[in-house]
């Protein structure tokens, strides 16, 4: 009996060992099959940097770069993000039976998306984004039963979103932005009850936003910006109670903004800008307690700004600009203590700026420009500690600029131009050396440029034209190494142009016209090699035109008219091949017109009337085919081209004179 039991035990042990050996052999065979599938997948890739060199090892794939395995040592993930891989995608990877994640994003892959990827039946995440894949989205992918995330963004895909996209019932995220997809949104999306995120912006999608989208009950993010979607916005979107982000900007949507959106109480971002919405701003939007960003600018909205928007206690940015809004700015907006940006520019708003806006403790940007606002700038603005951008230009604001503006805030951009402001320029605008843009032009400001502005080394543009300012051209401005534009025209500045002007090495626009500057133009003006526009007209400048101007090779507009310049016109000016406008009229220049001016092929306006020029008009001027605005040589002592061999040029010159505002060529 013991012998029989012993025999049976041997048989049992043999069976166990055989089973274990068979299982081990099966696993080894499985690993070999997976390794072979991965190597086949690799063969379609171009791995210049050898990032997949470990795939040549004989060891298990679980140790290879980018490979994830289960506890059972089966490959579950292939993640090759950002490895600089080229070549094409191979469906050979679908021989991995447990593959749940395939991520080859941010590479240089090309070719089509293989329809054979539909054989990856266990796939949950497919990320092919940021490559150069082209062709259509294979409809076969819509048969993947477990797919939760489909990322195809930033490729060159064309065609339509597959009509059977609704078959992906496990889908949670659909990210296909920045392609060339066309067609409409498939109605089958209504079956995607788990869908949380749709990002399909920057394509060529057209047609309406379907009501069926509102049946995606789990939807949190709907991004369809920069497409060609048209029609009205479905009111049924208010059913999406989980919606946090609605981004539809830059489409062709029309009709009214549905007031029912006020029922989407989880909404954090609403971007409807750059469409053709009409009607008013729904007051119901003020009932969105979590709304952080409200962008409805650049539409055709009219009516008033609802005071209910003052209840948006989570709002950080509100932009209603570039519409047709009327009425006053609601003082209730001053209650939004989280607000950092308020843009209401380019509307038809009236009344004064509410003092309550001065209570916005964290506000950084306020732009109320291009409206019909009146009254004074609230003194409370000078107490805003975080204010960086303040733009109020092109209104009818009057009174003085708050004297302590800039003392408590790090201003970067300040534009009060085209108003009716009086008084002096406040001294503290650049106290913290952050100011880069200061525009106070077209007001009624008086006094000198304050020392604090003269010493503002961060300034790139200083625009003070058309005021009643006095004093000299500050030599301190030469320390502004980043200054690209200085506009002091039509004021009461006087004195000479200092030689330090030659230190404005970054200057592109130097506009000093309409003042009382005297003396010679410094030769150092030739150091301004970035200069594009130079206007010193209507001053009391004397002496010769500096030939050093010819070193300013980027000059496009040069206006020295209405001064008392004497001497010859420097022939070197004829080398300024980028000149489009040249005005030397109403001076006391003598001598002849340089023949070199015939090389100014881009010139559209040439004004030299009212001088003492003599001799014949150079036939070379007949080459100036771009002259369209004006050719004025009148009130000189010139004679027409006299050589018969140049009759064609003379005829051309006469034709241009007729085309260019019909001003007299010779008088």
mmCIF file of C-alpha atoms in Angstrom, residues 36 73 171 280 291 332 370 397 456 536 596 604 618 622 630:
data_model
loop_
_atom_site.group_PDB
_atom_site.id
_atom_site.type_symbol
_atom_site.label_atom_id
_atom_site.label_comp_id
_atom_site.label_asym_id
_atom_site.label_seq_id
_atom_site.Cartn_x
_atom_site.Cartn_y
_atom_site.Cartn_z
ATOM 1 C CA UNK A 36 9.360 40.477 -31.408
ATOM 2 C CA UNK A 73 5.571 40.698 -16.637
ATOM 3 C CA UNK A 171 -14.168 57.775 -23.858
ATOM 4 C CA UNK A 280 -26.915 92.292 -24.482
ATOM 5 C CA UNK A 291 -16.417 82.094 -12.824
ATOM 6 C CA UNK A 332 -20.642 97.312 -8.578
ATOM 7 C CA UNK A 370 -11.814 104.458 -26.871
ATOM 8 C CA UNK A 397 -11.558 112.798 -19.488
ATOM 9 C CA UNK A 456 13.232 106.392 -16.293
ATOM 10 C CA UNK A 536 11.996 118.180 -36.851
ATOM 11 C CA UNK A 596 21.374 110.828 -56.560
ATOM 12 C CA UNK A 604 6.089 108.192 -52.466
ATOM 13 C CA UNK A 618 17.610 116.118 -62.686
ATOM 14 C CA UNK A 622 11.980 110.374 -63.719
ATOM 15 C CA UNK A 630 3.177 114.489 -53.819
#
